[in-house]
XYZ file of C-alpha atoms in Angstrom:
623
model
C 28.021 19.389 -21.546
C 27.443 22.409 -19.304
C 30.729 23.953 -20.513
C 29.665 23.641 -24.169
C 26.250 25.019 -23.288
C 27.891 28.125 -21.799
C 30.015 28.611 -24.946
C 26.896 28.506 -27.144
C 25.078 30.883 -24.838
C 27.924 33.445 -24.815
C 28.367 33.278 -28.620
C 24.592 33.715 -29.097
C 24.478 36.724 -26.753
C 27.462 38.310 -28.482
C 25.910 37.701 -31.905
C 22.557 39.207 -30.894
C 24.393 42.174 -29.357
C 26.321 42.834 -32.579
C 23.151 42.395 -34.666
C 21.160 44.804 -32.508
C 23.530 47.443 -31.143
C 27.037 47.555 -32.584
C 26.447 46.279 -36.162
C 30.195 46.117 -37.052
C 30.994 45.987 -40.763
C 32.922 42.723 -40.449
C 29.963 40.938 -38.853
C 28.150 40.311 -42.136
C 27.675 37.648 -44.781
C 29.788 34.508 -44.336
C 31.447 35.653 -41.086
C 28.064 36.206 -39.438
C 26.894 32.762 -40.639
C 30.091 31.089 -39.329
C 29.683 32.848 -35.982
C 26.181 31.442 -35.487
C 27.236 28.006 -36.783
C 29.943 27.969 -34.082
C 27.286 28.893 -31.520
C 24.992 26.165 -32.884
C 27.404 23.217 -33.101
C 28.077 22.579 -29.351
C 24.359 22.173 -28.626
C 23.141 21.118 -32.057
C 25.531 18.291 -32.959
C 24.458 15.906 -30.140
C 20.791 16.400 -31.058
C 21.468 15.989 -34.795
C 23.443 12.805 -34.132
C 20.669 11.297 -31.966
C 18.113 12.168 -34.641
C 20.209 10.493 -37.366
C 20.737 7.324 -35.309
C 17.011 7.000 -34.591
C 16.215 7.792 -38.242
C 18.456 4.909 -39.391
C 16.550 2.608 -37.015
C 13.268 3.672 -38.640
C 12.138 5.954 -35.792
C 11.544 9.140 -37.800
C 9.166 11.348 -35.866
C 11.138 12.014 -32.707
C 11.777 15.234 -30.797
C 15.387 15.141 -32.087
C 14.140 15.040 -35.684
C 11.728 17.917 -35.056
C 14.362 20.127 -33.403
C 16.934 19.364 -36.124
C 14.485 20.086 -38.945
C 13.235 23.308 -37.335
C 16.685 24.749 -36.560
C 18.257 23.811 -39.920
C 15.223 25.359 -41.612
C 15.742 28.531 -39.567
C 19.349 28.716 -40.810
C 18.130 28.189 -44.397
C 15.866 31.268 -44.263
C 18.525 33.366 -42.470
C 17.010 33.291 -38.957
C 20.349 32.350 -37.394
C 19.787 33.633 -33.827
C 16.408 31.869 -33.642
C 17.940 28.611 -34.920
C 20.653 28.707 -32.233
C 18.214 29.792 -29.502
C 15.785 26.939 -30.193
C 18.551 24.322 -29.927
C 20.185 26.051 -26.941
C 17.017 26.259 -24.866
C 15.981 22.776 -25.951
C 19.306 21.512 -24.563
C 18.775 23.485 -21.352
C 15.383 21.796 -21.057
C 17.016 18.399 -21.601
C 19.471 19.103 -18.778
C 16.616 20.041 -16.446
C 14.769 16.880 -17.477
C 17.808 14.695 -16.831
C 18.352 16.357 -13.466
C 14.726 15.908 -12.426
C 14.572 12.289 -13.585
C 17.920 11.623 -11.915
C 16.626 13.070 -8.665
C 13.529 10.862 -8.804
C 15.666 7.812 -9.575
C 18.057 8.603 -6.750
C 15.186 8.626 -4.254
C 14.454 5.037 -5.260
C 18.068 4.048 -5.938
C 18.770 4.942 -2.299
C 17.071 1.640 -1.534
C 19.598 -0.150 -3.722
C 22.429 1.431 -1.749
C 21.261 -0.220 1.487
C 22.261 -3.684 0.307
C 25.083 -4.776 2.638
C 28.099 -6.090 0.729
C 29.553 -8.263 3.523
C 28.291 -10.395 6.403
C 30.246 -11.552 9.495
C 29.285 -15.247 9.826
C 30.401 -17.583 12.657
C 32.451 -20.425 11.180
C 35.252 -22.556 12.620
C 35.038 -20.866 16.004
C 35.272 -17.271 14.769
C 33.392 -14.612 12.770
C 34.589 -14.313 9.161
C 33.589 -11.799 6.465
C 31.771 -13.247 3.463
C 29.210 -12.419 0.773
C 25.667 -12.342 2.292
C 24.509 -14.592 -0.551
C 26.883 -17.311 0.740
C 25.276 -17.426 4.224
C 22.678 -20.146 4.792
C 19.643 -20.198 7.132
C 20.533 -21.430 10.604
C 24.004 -19.871 10.593
C 24.914 -17.184 13.116
C 26.014 -13.684 12.070
C 27.321 -10.696 13.996
C 26.280 -7.085 13.377
C 28.353 -4.323 14.939
C 27.038 -0.939 16.055
C 26.331 1.311 13.056
C 26.406 -1.561 10.543
C 23.555 -2.627 8.285
C 21.952 -5.988 8.910
C 22.894 -8.157 5.878
C 20.214 -10.869 6.187
C 16.847 -11.525 7.817
C 17.349 -13.164 11.180
C 16.222 -13.845 14.738
C 17.871 -11.912 17.564
C 19.948 -14.154 19.861
C 20.799 -11.440 22.406
C 18.399 -10.165 25.058
C 17.732 -6.873 23.281
C 18.741 -4.829 20.257
C 17.965 -1.362 18.907
C 17.558 -0.974 15.139
C 16.873 1.903 12.742
C 14.508 0.740 9.996
C 14.037 4.126 8.245
C 15.468 2.903 4.928
C 12.971 0.031 4.825
C 9.853 1.520 6.344
C 10.277 5.304 6.510
C 9.871 5.045 10.302
C 12.377 7.465 11.826
C 12.225 6.193 15.416
C 14.566 3.285 16.283
C 12.776 0.039 17.123
C 13.635 -2.098 20.154
C 13.718 -5.828 19.333
C 13.637 -8.411 22.126
C 15.267 -11.838 22.166
C 14.026 -14.138 19.374
C 12.419 -11.135 17.680
C 12.635 -10.675 13.904
C 15.351 -8.418 12.476
C 15.244 -7.525 8.773
C 18.050 -7.057 6.267
C 18.690 -3.357 5.615
C 18.085 -2.227 9.193
C 20.931 -0.387 10.930
C 22.152 -1.589 14.311
C 21.704 1.486 16.514
C 22.844 -0.216 19.726
C 25.518 -2.655 20.835
C 27.014 -5.580 18.914
C 24.306 -8.214 18.332
C 24.143 -11.797 17.114
C 21.458 -13.085 14.777
C 20.392 -16.520 13.640
C 19.788 -16.268 9.879
C 16.235 -17.243 8.912
C 16.287 -16.627 5.132
C 18.783 -16.600 2.283
C 19.471 -13.109 0.954
C 17.384 -13.501 -2.226
C 14.328 -14.258 -0.054
C 14.959 -11.504 2.515
C 12.592 -8.602 3.145
C 15.180 -6.228 1.668
C 15.570 -8.226 -1.569
C 11.794 -8.362 -1.864
C 11.476 -4.579 -1.471
C 14.177 -3.925 -4.079
C 12.530 -6.270 -6.576
C 9.108 -4.681 -6.028
C 10.391 -1.112 -6.461
C 12.322 -2.014 -9.623
C 9.284 -3.787 -11.089
C 7.070 -0.805 -10.213
C 8.865 1.464 -12.694
C 7.990 -0.930 -15.536
C 4.222 -0.921 -14.882
C 2.778 2.196 -16.502
C -0.406 4.017 -15.627
C -3.095 4.269 -18.316
C -2.540 8.029 -18.565
C 1.172 7.445 -19.144
C 0.491 4.739 -21.742
C -2.031 6.980 -23.521
C 0.390 9.933 -23.712
C 3.133 7.728 -25.171
C 0.757 6.348 -27.808
C -0.698 9.805 -28.437
C 2.747 11.358 -29.006
C 3.543 8.718 -31.646
C 0.441 9.813 -33.596
C 0.490 13.501 -32.663
C 4.059 14.210 -33.868
C 3.704 12.934 -37.465
C 0.317 14.658 -37.758
C 1.909 17.995 -36.785
C 4.768 17.441 -39.263
C 2.183 16.917 -42.034
C 0.308 20.053 -40.900
C 3.577 22.030 -40.967
C 4.145 20.818 -44.525
C 0.609 21.871 -45.459
C 1.232 25.371 -44.053
C 3.787 25.803 -46.861
C 2.126 23.698 -49.519
C -1.469 24.983 -49.362
C -0.623 28.714 -49.870
C 1.739 27.693 -52.703
C -0.993 25.664 -54.450
C -3.514 28.464 -53.946
C -1.030 30.900 -55.519
C -0.362 28.559 -58.473
C -3.961 27.636 -59.258
C -5.552 31.037 -58.595
C -3.620 33.483 -60.808
C -5.704 36.407 -59.678
C -4.427 36.167 -56.082
C -2.843 39.457 -55.014
C 0.865 39.526 -54.143
C 3.641 37.096 -54.806
C 4.020 33.867 -52.848
C 6.680 34.386 -50.126
C 8.166 30.922 -49.608
C 10.447 31.968 -46.716
C 7.577 33.587 -44.804
C 5.418 30.455 -44.985
C 8.393 28.195 -44.243
C 9.109 30.255 -41.121
C 5.522 29.738 -39.967
C 5.889 25.997 -40.587
C 9.139 25.876 -38.599
C 7.453 27.625 -35.671
C 4.739 25.001 -35.915
C 7.378 22.231 -35.729
C 9.132 23.688 -32.685
C 5.871 24.066 -30.788
C 4.775 20.521 -31.692
C 7.630 18.844 -29.787
C 5.872 16.772 -27.062
C 8.712 17.111 -24.506
C 6.532 18.444 -21.689
C 4.159 15.501 -21.978
C 6.597 12.664 -22.690
C 8.983 13.559 -19.847
C 6.990 15.290 -17.117
C 4.143 12.764 -16.952
C 6.309 9.658 -16.356
C 8.367 11.820 -13.997
C 5.213 12.618 -11.992
C 4.396 8.928 -11.553
C 8.013 8.068 -10.825
C 8.077 10.789 -8.183
C 4.870 9.391 -6.664
C 6.426 5.928 -6.346
C 9.550 7.480 -4.798
C 7.570 9.605 -2.317
C 5.550 6.560 -1.281
C 8.632 4.347 -0.844
C 10.239 6.948 1.424
C 7.143 6.695 3.636
C 7.238 2.894 3.794
C 4.598 2.391 1.068
C 5.447 0.285 -1.981
C 3.284 0.630 -5.093
C 3.869 -2.252 -7.495
C 3.319 0.042 -10.479
C 2.297 3.578 -11.408
C -1.048 2.182 -12.585
C -1.978 1.567 -8.937
C -1.284 5.226 -8.142
C -4.135 5.961 -10.544
C -6.486 3.198 -9.391
C -6.185 4.057 -5.689
C -7.588 7.543 -6.431
C -10.904 5.930 -7.445
C -11.320 3.947 -4.216
C -14.436 4.895 -2.251
C -14.540 1.931 0.147
C -11.729 0.357 2.175
C -12.400 -3.144 3.473
C -10.010 -4.231 6.246
C -9.143 -7.510 7.885
C -8.979 -7.289 11.700
C -6.057 -9.344 13.002
C -2.669 -7.968 12.005
C -4.223 -5.067 10.108
C -6.228 -3.053 12.639
C -4.896 -5.007 15.597
C -1.265 -5.755 16.421
C -1.573 -9.485 15.842
C 0.335 -10.044 19.082
C -1.905 -12.185 21.257
C -1.544 -13.039 24.931
C -3.437 -15.771 26.808
C -5.987 -14.216 29.166
C -7.970 -17.139 30.561
C -7.741 -20.956 30.696
C -10.882 -23.039 31.218
C -10.298 -26.827 31.369
C -13.126 -29.353 31.530
C -12.551 -33.051 32.119
C -8.753 -32.676 31.999
C -6.075 -30.957 34.075
C -5.316 -27.367 33.113
C -1.680 -28.213 32.406
C -2.754 -31.118 30.190
C -5.086 -28.838 28.194
C -2.275 -26.311 27.696
C 0.181 -29.085 26.729
C -2.214 -30.538 24.159
C -2.981 -27.150 22.632
C 0.665 -26.038 22.569
C 1.751 -29.364 20.996
C -0.701 -28.876 18.162
C -0.424 -25.092 17.749
C 3.388 -25.129 17.420
C 2.774 -26.279 13.837
C 0.732 -23.137 13.059
C 1.936 -19.621 12.186
C -1.259 -17.920 13.401
C -0.560 -15.171 15.998
C -2.971 -16.805 18.467
C -1.139 -20.130 18.071
C 2.186 -18.428 18.842
C 0.634 -16.904 21.966
C -0.403 -20.350 23.228
C 3.062 -21.832 22.597
C 4.686 -18.849 24.369
C 2.250 -19.250 27.304
C 3.105 -22.944 27.667
C 6.814 -22.103 27.661
C 6.198 -19.432 30.303
C 4.397 -22.027 32.491
C 7.244 -24.537 32.038
C 5.027 -26.936 30.057
C 6.946 -28.839 27.375
C 4.895 -29.656 24.250
C 5.491 -32.828 22.282
C 5.809 -33.326 18.541
C 2.369 -33.792 16.920
C 1.608 -36.163 14.063
C -0.743 -35.971 11.053
C -1.171 -32.219 11.496
C -3.575 -30.543 9.093
C -4.765 -26.933 8.770
C -8.550 -26.552 8.542
C -8.980 -23.306 6.574
C -10.670 -20.562 8.577
C -11.512 -22.898 11.457
C -8.380 -24.214 13.149
C -5.966 -27.141 13.199
C -6.103 -30.866 13.915
C -3.689 -33.739 14.507
C -2.478 -36.529 16.750
C -0.723 -35.738 20.037
C 0.591 -38.986 21.437
C -2.178 -41.451 20.689
C -4.981 -38.916 21.043
C -6.819 -37.040 18.309
C -6.783 -33.319 19.139
C -8.651 -30.411 17.516
C -7.950 -26.738 18.219
C -9.920 -23.882 16.723
C -13.232 -22.072 16.782
C -16.561 -23.346 18.065
C -17.737 -24.008 14.506
C -14.919 -26.549 14.040
C -15.977 -28.346 17.218
C -19.586 -28.584 16.066
C -18.695 -29.762 12.568
C -16.430 -32.472 14.056
C -19.270 -33.736 16.228
C -17.502 -32.976 19.514
C -19.618 -33.869 22.541
C -20.031 -31.716 25.643
C -19.853 -28.304 23.944
C -21.256 -25.565 26.244
C -24.451 -23.964 24.998
C -23.458 -20.365 25.706
C -19.929 -18.960 25.258
C -20.467 -15.241 24.699
C -16.968 -13.919 25.399
C -15.512 -10.668 24.094
C -12.084 -12.125 23.393
C -10.819 -14.618 20.834
C -11.525 -18.193 21.963
C -9.387 -21.225 21.065
C -11.477 -24.313 21.766
C -9.997 -27.766 22.263
C -11.298 -31.297 21.962
C -9.428 -34.496 22.870
C -10.745 -37.679 21.311
C -13.887 -35.880 20.083
C -14.749 -34.776 23.606
C -14.831 -31.156 24.783
C -11.714 -30.385 26.839
C -12.083 -26.645 27.400
C -10.795 -23.427 25.883
C -8.317 -20.577 26.118
C -9.081 -16.931 25.520
C -6.467 -14.776 23.872
C -6.637 -11.012 23.506
C -5.180 -8.834 20.787
C -4.461 -5.127 21.111
C -5.653 -2.494 18.642
C -2.815 -0.705 16.841
C -2.171 2.787 18.247
C -2.856 4.521 14.912
C -5.811 2.356 13.810
C -8.528 4.727 15.080
C -6.786 7.730 13.477
C -6.505 5.837 10.171
C -10.219 4.986 10.162
C -11.145 8.568 11.057
C -8.888 9.973 8.297
C -10.484 7.714 5.685
C -14.017 8.566 6.819
C -13.151 12.284 6.736
C -12.249 11.855 3.043
C -15.706 10.348 2.452
C -14.363 6.791 2.179
C -16.445 4.058 3.797
C -14.592 1.612 6.066
C -15.765 -1.998 6.482
C -14.160 -4.684 8.656
C -14.141 -8.405 7.817
C -12.763 -11.072 10.129
C -12.722 -14.779 10.764
C -13.016 -14.023 14.477
C -16.288 -14.296 16.372
C -18.875 -11.555 15.817
C -18.767 -10.498 19.491
C -15.013 -9.828 19.263
C -15.384 -8.074 15.900
C -18.185 -5.839 17.227
C -16.045 -4.841 20.228
C -13.121 -3.789 18.009
C -15.461 -2.018 15.555
C -17.010 0.055 18.373
C -13.572 1.136 19.604
C -12.518 2.193 16.098
C -15.761 3.872 15.043
C -16.518 1.367 12.248
C -20.251 0.981 11.701
C -20.116 -2.031 9.353
C -18.236 -5.136 10.567
C -18.672 -8.832 9.784
C -17.221 -11.701 11.836
C -17.075 -15.486 11.621
C -16.025 -15.392 7.952
C -14.078 -18.119 6.179
C -11.813 -17.094 3.240
C -14.576 -17.900 0.753
C -17.055 -15.907 2.854
C -14.746 -12.883 2.691
C -14.677 -13.173 -1.104
C -18.494 -13.281 -1.268
C -18.844 -10.380 1.158
C -16.352 -8.277 -0.819
C -18.299 -8.962 -4.018
C -21.514 -7.779 -2.320
C -19.773 -4.581 -1.170
C -18.370 -3.953 -4.665
C -21.791 -4.303 -6.283
C -23.361 -2.031 -3.690
C -20.785 0.751 -3.917
C -20.292 0.579 -7.663
C -16.730 1.912 -7.460
C -13.258 0.636 -6.733
C -12.873 -1.192 -3.426
C -9.540 -1.617 -1.654
C -8.936 -4.578 0.637
C -6.296 -4.492 3.389
C -5.025 -7.754 4.874
C -1.957 -9.626 5.998
C -2.583 -13.366 6.163
C -2.495 -16.311 3.763
C -6.288 -16.478 4.042
C -6.492 -12.898 2.745
C -4.751 -13.683 -0.563
C -7.971 -14.507 -2.524
C -9.631 -11.259 -1.396
C -6.487 -9.223 -2.105
C -6.378 -10.685 -5.616
C -10.019 -9.909 -6.474
C -10.118 -6.350 -5.079
C -9.334 -3.376 -7.333
C -6.487 -2.451 -5.004
C -5.043 -5.097 -2.691
C -3.063 -3.600 0.207
C -0.866 -5.904 2.313
C 0.772 -5.272 5.661
C 4.372 -6.025 4.766
C 5.923 -6.428 8.223
C 3.669 -9.059 9.784
C 2.112 -10.096 6.492
C 2.585 -13.507 4.898
C 4.646 -13.880 1.725
C 1.530 -14.999 -0.181
C -0.379 -11.850 0.816
C 2.560 -9.625 -0.105
C 3.017 -11.309 -3.489
C -0.710 -11.003 -4.266
C -1.145 -7.380 -3.143
C -0.783 -4.280 -5.339
C 0.381 -1.977 -2.533
C 2.506 -2.944 0.484
C 2.594 -1.048 3.791
C 6.081 -1.814 5.092
C 5.495 -0.290 8.544
C 2.274 -2.241 9.281
C 0.725 1.118 10.256
C -2.905 1.529 9.060
C -2.329 5.309 9.048
C -0.208 4.853 5.911
C -3.341 3.818 3.969
C -4.841 7.365 3.808
C -1.303 8.630 3.091
C -1.015 6.208 0.153
C -4.313 7.557 -1.182
C -3.140 11.148 -0.696
C 0.060 10.431 -2.657
C -1.986 8.810 -5.430
C -4.328 11.806 -5.624
C -1.472 14.322 -5.545
C 0.321 12.429 -8.331
C -2.773 12.311 -10.513
C -3.510 16.009 -9.870
C 0.012 17.047 -10.888
C -0.040 14.826 -13.986
C -3.296 16.360 -15.212
C -2.076 19.872 -14.411
C 0.890 19.196 -16.706
C -1.298 17.781 -19.472
C -3.646 20.786 -19.323
C -0.787 23.305 -19.229
C 1.065 21.701 -22.135
C -1.965 21.435 -24.406
C -3.371 24.874 -23.593
C -0.106 26.754 -24.287
C 0.856 24.670 -27.301
C -2.535 24.985 -29.000
C -2.573 28.750 -28.436
C 0.927 29.282 -29.880
C 0.289 26.774 -32.703
C -2.670 28.892 -33.827
C -0.664 32.114 -33.520
C 2.310 30.591 -35.372
C 0.166 29.331 -38.253
C -1.400 32.794 -38.544
C 1.982 34.533 -38.572
C 1.409 36.231 -35.211
C 4.077 34.325 -33.263
C 7.834 34.191 -33.792
C 10.373 31.470 -33.076
C 10.958 33.034 -29.655
C 7.359 32.355 -28.613
C 7.765 28.839 -29.990
C 10.797 28.307 -27.743
C 8.749 29.331 -24.701
C 5.830 27.145 -25.755
C 8.120 24.126 -26.026
C 11.024 24.470 -23.595
C 9.352 26.870 -21.152
C 6.265 24.722 -20.723
C 8.444 21.598 -20.399
C 10.454 23.243 -17.614
C 7.305 24.390 -15.804
C 5.825 20.895 -16.097
C 9.029 19.282 -14.783
C 9.218 21.665 -11.819
C 5.574 20.895 -11.084
C 6.200 17.140 -11.321
C 9.092 17.080 -8.859
C 6.890 18.641 -6.172
C 5.451 15.184 -5.476
C 8.902 13.958 -4.440
C 8.789 16.243 -1.391
C 5.463 14.909 -0.126
C 5.694 13.674 3.458
C 3.392 12.154 6.032
């Protein structure tokens, strides 16, 4: 294509040179027409053919139809150089558009290229290469240094070093300890490691990311949808106006005999053709989707997944960010701090709690199980286990009924012997055995290193930050003070979080974003204008429900996500304003006979190129 483009360009330059300077005798009449036809065909035929194919399908008013009609009309009235130039520069614009769109797609397609094609699985006493889709959970795989991890798994070696940049945008390698989670798509940056597969490939974190990014391109922003609908109305209207530019002066001439001067059909047709060239909505139809596509790509490179370009728009309207505490502002990695047994031995209290909590996925529950293992206490298999939403867990351990959870659960269950005053500044896991108070454990969680910076960055932008948590108010207040959050609510059940979010929405009157990571956060994520999930520690339910996913689990990516949304919207509206302002000005000049086809080429192709160059700026946005 580029070779043919160069041929057209050289023939056009030579033709203009002979028309303007040399004016040889042989370059006249039919030879001059043939010369410009030869210059036109390499760039014009593909456009004419596309226009014909779409015309046959009933799609008449396309940019291909407009360009074909305008350039053929230019040849009809003898404006050969202009006819070639319009098609030539239109084709140049198309090449720039394809290159820009291709670049945006490549930034997202890079994710597709991180899918490992083979996995080394341990079978029949040795590691054999196979398709990752054929490996089942529980099987053992080997990943050599420099290789990509093919499936989600649990590290069997003491330690491993992994580069997760392709998944999360985090450039620093992460150290994973034994039994730690390793995700498909990471690169082994250390020695050979062995993993126990935890998920089939289709359910892996990598497969989930790929599906989300691919789906995101199909969900259009309202601005994008409006422009597409507008162009379908705008183009035929301009074609009718171009027709009227010729028809109205002709009718005036026919029905008003006294009008001075003869009607010059070619002059008015030329004005109409200029009108057609300018009307082509290339700058809008291409650069606006490209801006949103670039925004999604820029976000994905920073470990932020928008599930559609519409959320890039919505996030710009957010004036309040409501955050869960555990796993969002804190690391969600608890450690047992204190054990207080009453009426039972300390080891028996730990054994009872660990037996019950091994059925839970809550970070505090995992901390208790890990603590029991560290103390050499072996839990037993519980029976009749049931989750009590927002309160804790219950079941039978041996022949004893055991409850583990917050103080509210103990009171509701009618447990006897509950202490009157338990004002602790850490998370408390209470325990009852046979409806009698048996004591409690305290577990502490650490605030994420970038949480305070994230809160400060949001507040600096004038965005209010509110914290909601199921934890006790004393613990919530302590975390809120450390982070500089003035409004924090603790002791909330999932339904309480929903009610509290509704109160905040009514009070603020604008879009509210909720950030969470747990199963209990799914209802609040679903009802907020923008649901943001922590994708590393977050539950599958939260990730499926959310509109935006932070792959790195870093709260500091939330203000970055908002900045990308605002930058995308700003660039999109800059392109809309530029396109309309230039086109309307040249349309008026063309209709009045003050603009030539050369100005029309700039108004169409030049503005499209400027808009495209503006749109691709978003792809370079970094943290």
